[in-house]
Coordinates of C-alpha atoms in Angstrom, one line a residue:
M1 CA 0.0 0.0 0.0
H2 CA 1.5 3.4 -1.1
Y3 CA 0.7 6.9 -0.3
T4 CA -0.1 9.0 -3.3
G5 CA -0.7 12.4 -1.7
P6 CA 1.6 15.5 -1.7
C7 CA 5.2 14.6 -1.4
L8 CA 5.8 16.6 1.8
M9 CA 8.5 15.3 4.1
P10 CA 7.6 15.7 7.8
R11 CA 10.4 15.5 10.3
V12 CA 8.5 13.0 12.4
S13 CA 6.3 10.0 11.5
V14 CA 4.1 8.8 14.4
V15 CA 3.4 5.1 13.6
I16 CA 0.4 3.6 15.4
R17 CA -0.6 -0.1 15.4
S18 CA -4.3 -0.5 15.9
Y19 CA -6.5 -3.6 16.3
N20 CA -10.1 -3.6 17.4
R21 CA -9.7 -0.5 19.6
H22 CA -11.4 2.3 17.5
R23 CA -12.4 4.5 20.5
A24 CA -9.0 4.2 22.2
L25 CA -7.3 5.0 18.8
C26 CA -9.5 8.2 18.4
Q27 CA -8.5 9.4 21.9
L28 CA -4.9 8.8 21.0
L29 CA -5.1 10.7 17.7
H30 CA -6.7 13.7 19.5
S31 CA -3.8 13.6 21.9
V32 CA -1.2 13.4 19.2
L33 CA -2.7 16.3 17.2
L34 CA -2.5 18.5 20.3
Q35 CA 1.2 18.2 20.6
R36 CA 3.3 21.4 20.7
F37 CA 5.6 20.1 18.0
Q38 CA 3.6 20.0 14.8
D39 CA 6.0 18.9 11.9
F40 CA 4.7 15.3 11.8
E41 CA 2.5 12.9 10.1
V42 CA 0.5 10.1 11.6
V43 CA 0.5 6.6 10.0
V44 CA -2.1 4.3 11.5
V45 CA -1.9 0.6 10.7
E46 CA -5.6 -0.3 11.2
Q47 CA -6.3 -4.0 11.3
S48 CA -9.7 -4.2 13.1
T49 CA -12.2 -6.9 12.4
R50 CA -15.0 -5.7 14.7
P51 CA -17.1 -2.8 13.4
D52 CA -17.9 0.2 15.6
P53 CA -19.9 2.6 13.5
E54 CA -19.9 5.5 16.0
A55 CA -16.1 5.3 16.5
A56 CA -15.5 4.8 12.7
A57 CA -17.4 8.0 12.0
E58 CA -15.1 9.8 14.5
L59 CA -12.0 8.3 12.9
A60 CA -13.3 9.4 9.5
A61 CA -13.6 12.9 10.8
L62 CA -10.1 12.9 12.2
Q63 CA -8.8 11.8 8.8
R64 CA -9.8 15.1 7.4
D65 CA -6.6 16.4 9.0
P66 CA -4.0 15.9 6.1
R67 CA -1.4 14.7 8.5
I68 CA -3.3 11.5 9.3
R69 CA -3.2 8.5 7.0
V70 CA -5.1 5.3 7.9
L71 CA -3.8 2.2 6.2
R72 CA -6.2 -0.8 6.4
F73 CA -5.0 -4.3 6.5
P74 CA -6.3 -7.7 7.6
P75 CA -4.7 -8.7 11.0
L76 CA -0.9 -8.8 10.5
G77 CA 0.4 -9.6 13.9
G78 CA 2.6 -7.2 16.0
P79 CA 5.9 -7.0 14.2
R80 CA 4.5 -7.1 10.6
A81 CA 2.1 -4.2 11.5
R82 CA 5.0 -2.2 12.8
N83 CA 7.0 -2.9 9.7
E84 CA 4.2 -1.9 7.3
G85 CA 3.8 1.3 9.2
A86 CA 7.6 2.0 9.0
R87 CA 7.6 1.3 5.3
A88 CA 4.7 3.7 4.7
S89 CA 6.2 6.5 6.8
R90 CA 8.1 9.4 5.3
G91 CA 9.6 11.2 8.3
E92 CA 13.3 11.5 9.2
L93 CA 12.4 10.1 12.7
L94 CA 9.8 7.4 13.4
L95 CA 7.9 7.5 16.7
L96 CA 6.3 4.2 17.5
M97 CA 3.2 3.5 19.7
D98 CA 0.1 1.3 20.0
D99 CA -3.6 2.2 20.3
D100 CA -3.7 1.6 24.0
D101 CA -1.0 4.2 24.6
L102 CA -1.5 7.9 25.5
P103 CA 1.1 10.7 25.7
L104 CA 1.1 12.2 29.2
D105 CA 1.2 15.8 27.9
D106 CA 1.7 18.0 24.9
G107 CA 5.4 18.0 25.1
W108 CA 5.9 14.3 24.4
I109 CA 7.2 14.6 20.9
D110 CA 9.5 17.5 22.0
A111 CA 11.0 15.3 24.7
H112 CA 11.9 12.6 22.2
L113 CA 13.4 15.2 19.7
R114 CA 15.7 16.8 22.2
N115 CA 17.8 13.6 22.3
F116 CA 18.4 13.7 18.6
E117 CA 20.3 16.9 18.7
D118 CA 23.2 14.7 19.0
P119 CA 23.7 13.0 15.7
N120 CA 25.1 9.9 17.4
C121 CA 21.8 9.2 19.2
V122 CA 20.0 6.5 17.1
A123 CA 17.0 5.6 19.2
V124 CA 15.1 6.9 22.3
T125 CA 12.8 4.9 24.6
G126 CA 10.5 7.0 26.8
R127 CA 9.1 6.2 30.3
W128 CA 6.0 4.2 30.8
I129 CA 3.5 4.8 33.6
H130 CA 0.3 2.9 34.1
E131 CA -3.1 4.4 34.3
R132 CA -3.5 2.7 37.7
A133 CA -0.4 4.4 39.1
T134 CA -0.9 5.1 42.8
G135 CA 1.9 7.7 43.2
R136 CA 4.3 5.1 44.8
P137 CA 7.5 4.1 43.0
P138 CA 6.7 1.6 40.3
Y139 CA 9.5 -0.8 41.6
R140 CA 10.5 -1.8 45.1
N141 CA 14.1 -1.2 44.3
M142 CA 14.3 1.9 42.2
D143 CA 18.1 2.0 42.2
K144 CA 18.2 -1.4 40.7
A145 CA 15.6 -0.3 38.1
R146 CA 17.7 2.7 37.2
R147 CA 20.8 0.5 36.8
R148 CA 19.0 -2.2 34.8
V149 CA 16.6 -0.2 32.6
L150 CA 16.7 -1.7 29.1
S151 CA 19.6 -4.0 29.7
Y152 CA 20.1 -7.7 29.2
V153 CA 20.3 -10.7 31.6
P154 CA 24.0 -11.4 31.5
V155 CA 25.1 -14.0 29.0
L156 CA 21.5 -15.0 28.2
M157 CA 20.7 -11.7 26.3
Y158 CA 17.1 -11.7 27.5
Q159 CA 15.9 -8.1 27.9
R160 CA 15.3 -6.5 31.2
V161 CA 12.9 -3.6 30.7
Y162 CA 12.2 -1.4 33.8
A163 CA 10.7 1.3 31.6
G164 CA 9.2 3.0 34.6
A165 CA 12.6 4.2 35.8
D166 CA 13.1 7.8 36.3
R167 CA 16.7 8.6 35.3
R168 CA 18.1 9.2 31.9
R169 CA 20.8 6.9 30.8
V170 CA 22.4 5.3 27.7
V171 CA 21.0 1.8 27.3
A172 CA 21.7 -1.4 25.5
S173 CA 18.3 -2.0 23.9
I174 CA 15.0 -0.3 23.0
Y175 CA 11.5 -1.1 23.9
G176 CA 8.5 -1.7 21.5
G177 CA 6.5 1.4 22.1
N178 CA 7.1 5.0 23.1
V179 CA 10.2 4.6 21.0
S180 CA 11.7 7.0 18.4
I181 CA 14.3 5.8 16.0
R182 CA 16.1 7.3 13.0
R183 CA 14.9 6.2 9.6
D184 CA 18.3 5.8 8.3
A185 CA 19.1 3.4 11.1
L186 CA 16.2 1.2 10.1
A187 CA 17.5 1.4 6.5
R188 CA 20.9 0.1 7.7
Y189 CA 19.8 -2.4 10.4
G190 CA 16.6 -3.7 8.8
L191 CA 13.1 -3.9 10.5
W192 CA 11.6 -6.1 13.2
D193 CA 11.6 -9.9 12.7
E194 CA 8.1 -11.2 12.0
C195 CA 8.7 -14.8 13.2
T196 CA 7.7 -14.0 16.9
T197 CA 4.6 -12.5 18.5
V198 CA 6.4 -11.5 21.7
E199 CA 9.6 -9.5 22.5
D200 CA 9.7 -8.6 18.9
E201 CA 11.8 -5.5 19.5
L202 CA 14.8 -7.6 20.4
S203 CA 15.7 -8.7 16.8
L204 CA 16.3 -5.1 15.9
C205 CA 18.3 -4.5 19.2
Y206 CA 20.5 -7.5 18.5
R207 CA 21.4 -6.2 15.0
F208 CA 22.0 -2.7 16.4
L209 CA 24.5 -4.0 19.0
R210 CA 26.2 -6.0 16.3
H211 CA 26.4 -3.4 13.5
R212 CA 26.2 0.1 15.0
R213 CA 28.8 2.6 14.0
A214 CA 31.4 4.0 16.4
G215 CA 29.8 6.4 18.9
E216 CA 26.2 5.4 18.0
Y217 CA 24.0 4.8 21.1
A218 CA 20.4 4.5 22.3
V219 CA 19.0 6.3 25.3
F220 CA 16.2 6.0 27.9
D221 CA 14.7 9.3 28.6
P222 CA 12.0 9.5 31.4
E223 CA 10.9 13.0 30.2
A224 CA 9.1 11.4 27.3
V225 CA 6.2 9.9 29.3
M226 CA 3.6 7.6 27.9
V227 CA 0.5 6.3 29.8
R228 CA -0.1 2.7 29.3
R229 CA -3.9 2.2 29.4
L230 CA -4.8 -1.2 30.9
D231 CA -7.9 -3.3 30.5
I232 CA -9.0 -1.7 27.1
P233 CA -10.8 -4.4 25.2
G234 CA -9.2 -5.4 21.8
G235 CA -5.6 -5.5 20.7
M236 CA -3.7 -8.8 20.9
D237 CA -5.1 -9.5 24.4
K238 CA -1.6 -10.4 25.6
R239 CA -2.6 -9.5 29.2
Y240 CA -5.4 -12.1 29.1
Q241 CA -3.8 -15.0 27.3
G242 CA -3.6 -18.3 29.2
L243 CA -0.4 -19.6 30.6
L244 CA 0.1 -22.3 27.9
R245 CA -0.3 -19.7 25.1
F246 CA 2.0 -17.3 26.9
G247 CA 4.6 -20.1 27.3
W248 CA 4.4 -21.2 23.7
R249 CA 4.8 -17.7 22.4
H250 CA 8.0 -17.2 24.6
F251 CA 9.3 -20.6 23.6
E252 CA 9.0 -19.6 20.0
F253 CA 10.8 -16.4 20.7
L254 CA 13.7 -18.2 22.3
H255 CA 14.1 -20.5 19.4
N256 CA 13.3 -18.1 16.5
I257 CA 15.1 -15.0 17.8
I258 CA 17.8 -15.8 20.4
G259 CA 18.5 -19.1 18.7
H260 CA 19.1 -17.3 15.4
Y261 CA 21.2 -14.4 16.6
F262 CA 23.2 -16.3 19.3
P263 CA 23.2 -19.9 18.0
V264 CA 26.3 -21.2 19.8
R265 CA 25.3 -19.6 23.1
F266 CA 21.7 -20.9 22.7
V267 CA 22.9 -24.5 22.2
L268 CA 25.4 -24.5 24.9
L269 CA 23.0 -22.9 27.5
Y270 CA 19.9 -24.7 26.3
P271 CA 18.9 -26.1 29.7
I272 CA 19.4 -22.7 31.2
Y273 CA 17.1 -21.1 28.7
A274 CA 14.5 -23.8 29.7
V275 CA 14.8 -22.7 33.3
L276 CA 14.6 -19.0 32.2
L277 CA 11.2 -19.7 30.5
W278 CA 9.9 -21.5 33.5
I279 CA 10.7 -18.5 35.6
V280 CA 9.2 -16.1 33.1
I281 CA 5.9 -18.1 33.1
L282 CA 5.8 -18.2 36.9
E283 CA 6.4 -14.4 37.0
S284 CA 3.4 -13.9 34.7
L285 CA 1.3 -16.3 36.8
W286 CA 2.0 -14.4 40.0
G287 CA 2.3 -10.9 38.6
N288 CA -0.5 -10.7 36.1
T289 CA -3.8 -9.8 37.8
S290 CA -5.8 -10.3 34.5
L291 CA -5.4 -14.1 34.6
Q292 CA -8.9 -14.8 35.8
D293 CA -8.4 -18.6 35.9
Y294 CA -5.7 -18.1 38.5
A295 CA -7.4 -15.3 40.6
T296 CA -6.9 -16.8 44.0
T297 CA -3.7 -17.8 45.8
P298 CA -4.6 -21.5 46.1
R299 CA -5.2 -21.7 42.3
R300 CA -1.9 -20.1 41.6
L301 CA -0.1 -22.4 44.0
L302 CA -1.7 -25.4 42.2
A303 CA -0.8 -24.1 38.8
T304 CA 2.8 -23.6 40.0
V305 CA 3.1 -27.2 41.1
A306 CA 1.5 -28.5 38.0
L307 CA 3.7 -26.3 35.8
T308 CA 6.9 -27.3 37.6
L309 CA 6.1 -31.1 37.4
G310 CA 4.9 -31.0 33.8
F311 CA 7.3 -28.6 32.4
P312 CA 9.8 -31.1 30.9
L313 CA 7.0 -32.8 28.9
L314 CA 5.6 -29.4 28.0
W315 CA 9.0 -28.3 26.6
V316 CA 9.2 -31.5 24.5
G317 CA 5.7 -30.9 23.2
W318 CA 6.5 -27.4 22.2
L319 CA 9.7 -28.6 20.5
V320 CA 7.8 -31.1 18.4
R321 CA 5.3 -28.4 17.5
L322 CA 8.1 -26.0 16.5
L323 CA 9.8 -28.6 14.3
W324 CA 6.5 -29.5 12.6
K325 CA 5.8 -25.8 12.0
R326 CA 9.2 -25.3 10.5
G327 CA 8.8 -28.4 8.4
V328 CA 5.5 -27.0 6.9
A329 CA 6.5 -23.3 6.6
G330 CA 10.2 -23.4 6.2
A331 CA 12.9 -21.7 8.2
P332 CA 11.9 -18.3 9.7
Q333 CA 13.0 -15.2 7.8
H334 CA 14.9 -12.4 9.5
A335 CA 15.9 -8.8 9.1
P336 CA 13.1 -7.6 6.7
Q337 CA 14.0 -4.5 4.8
L338 CA 12.5 -1.0 5.1

């Protein structure tokens, strides 16, 4: 899909992925249009399958603003939707977000742009706050969060996020949303791998670490604040997926992404990656309040015991499924181009 309107090159392209969240998308667009910085376009990758006539009318009215383009696709999945938005964009800088995000104030774009005054700054991740924020620090140990924001678990190269930290620092990776990145960097490093449905930002991060030029860096800037709106129906429903689906998606990520970019490490540390996935699933079980099937402590304890005892068989089953999938579809493709 190609844009055929006036060839006007904005400085910033705000790329928004949207799926079955028309009303939230309209609220987000209103917020973006009210930003103090105005030299931007908005590219919406709209993949909704559920009609909402009232919200659709509001979206049509918003599209009268020439800065907004809505590209309609069937459901693409997270990374492919981001890639299509990046390809359709025309700005020097891309600012990436989803339809359940909301800038905290009208200086959000400005906060991102200040970092790019340094030509060696390639990408910026802003701070996330949750709509249910109580005013208390988002982490029990804020000093640890500040040190570990957007870093990797040593050796395993699994991302540690801590995007609610409150101190600016140069970081080793970027997050998936509330992120700005130079277009020329994407042209050099490639886009996001489409062979995973979770942690999809890491394929780009690994290529950045491997191929960045001398002096290039990414930064975490807490001044660029985004509100993450919880419990909005629609989207990919990642917060409501069952434990087995959650586990399979991360199993596939480990094999398709980490196994591709760090093959020797992955093979040598294969049992440790299995333990890592077990820990990640348990963290989701005990930390995700949206899992209604495990709403009480006894149910979570029972699920913990069942998962621990059955995990070796579960791992083997997932491995068979992965090999069958690759036999049917072929090997995963990597580093799609802009």
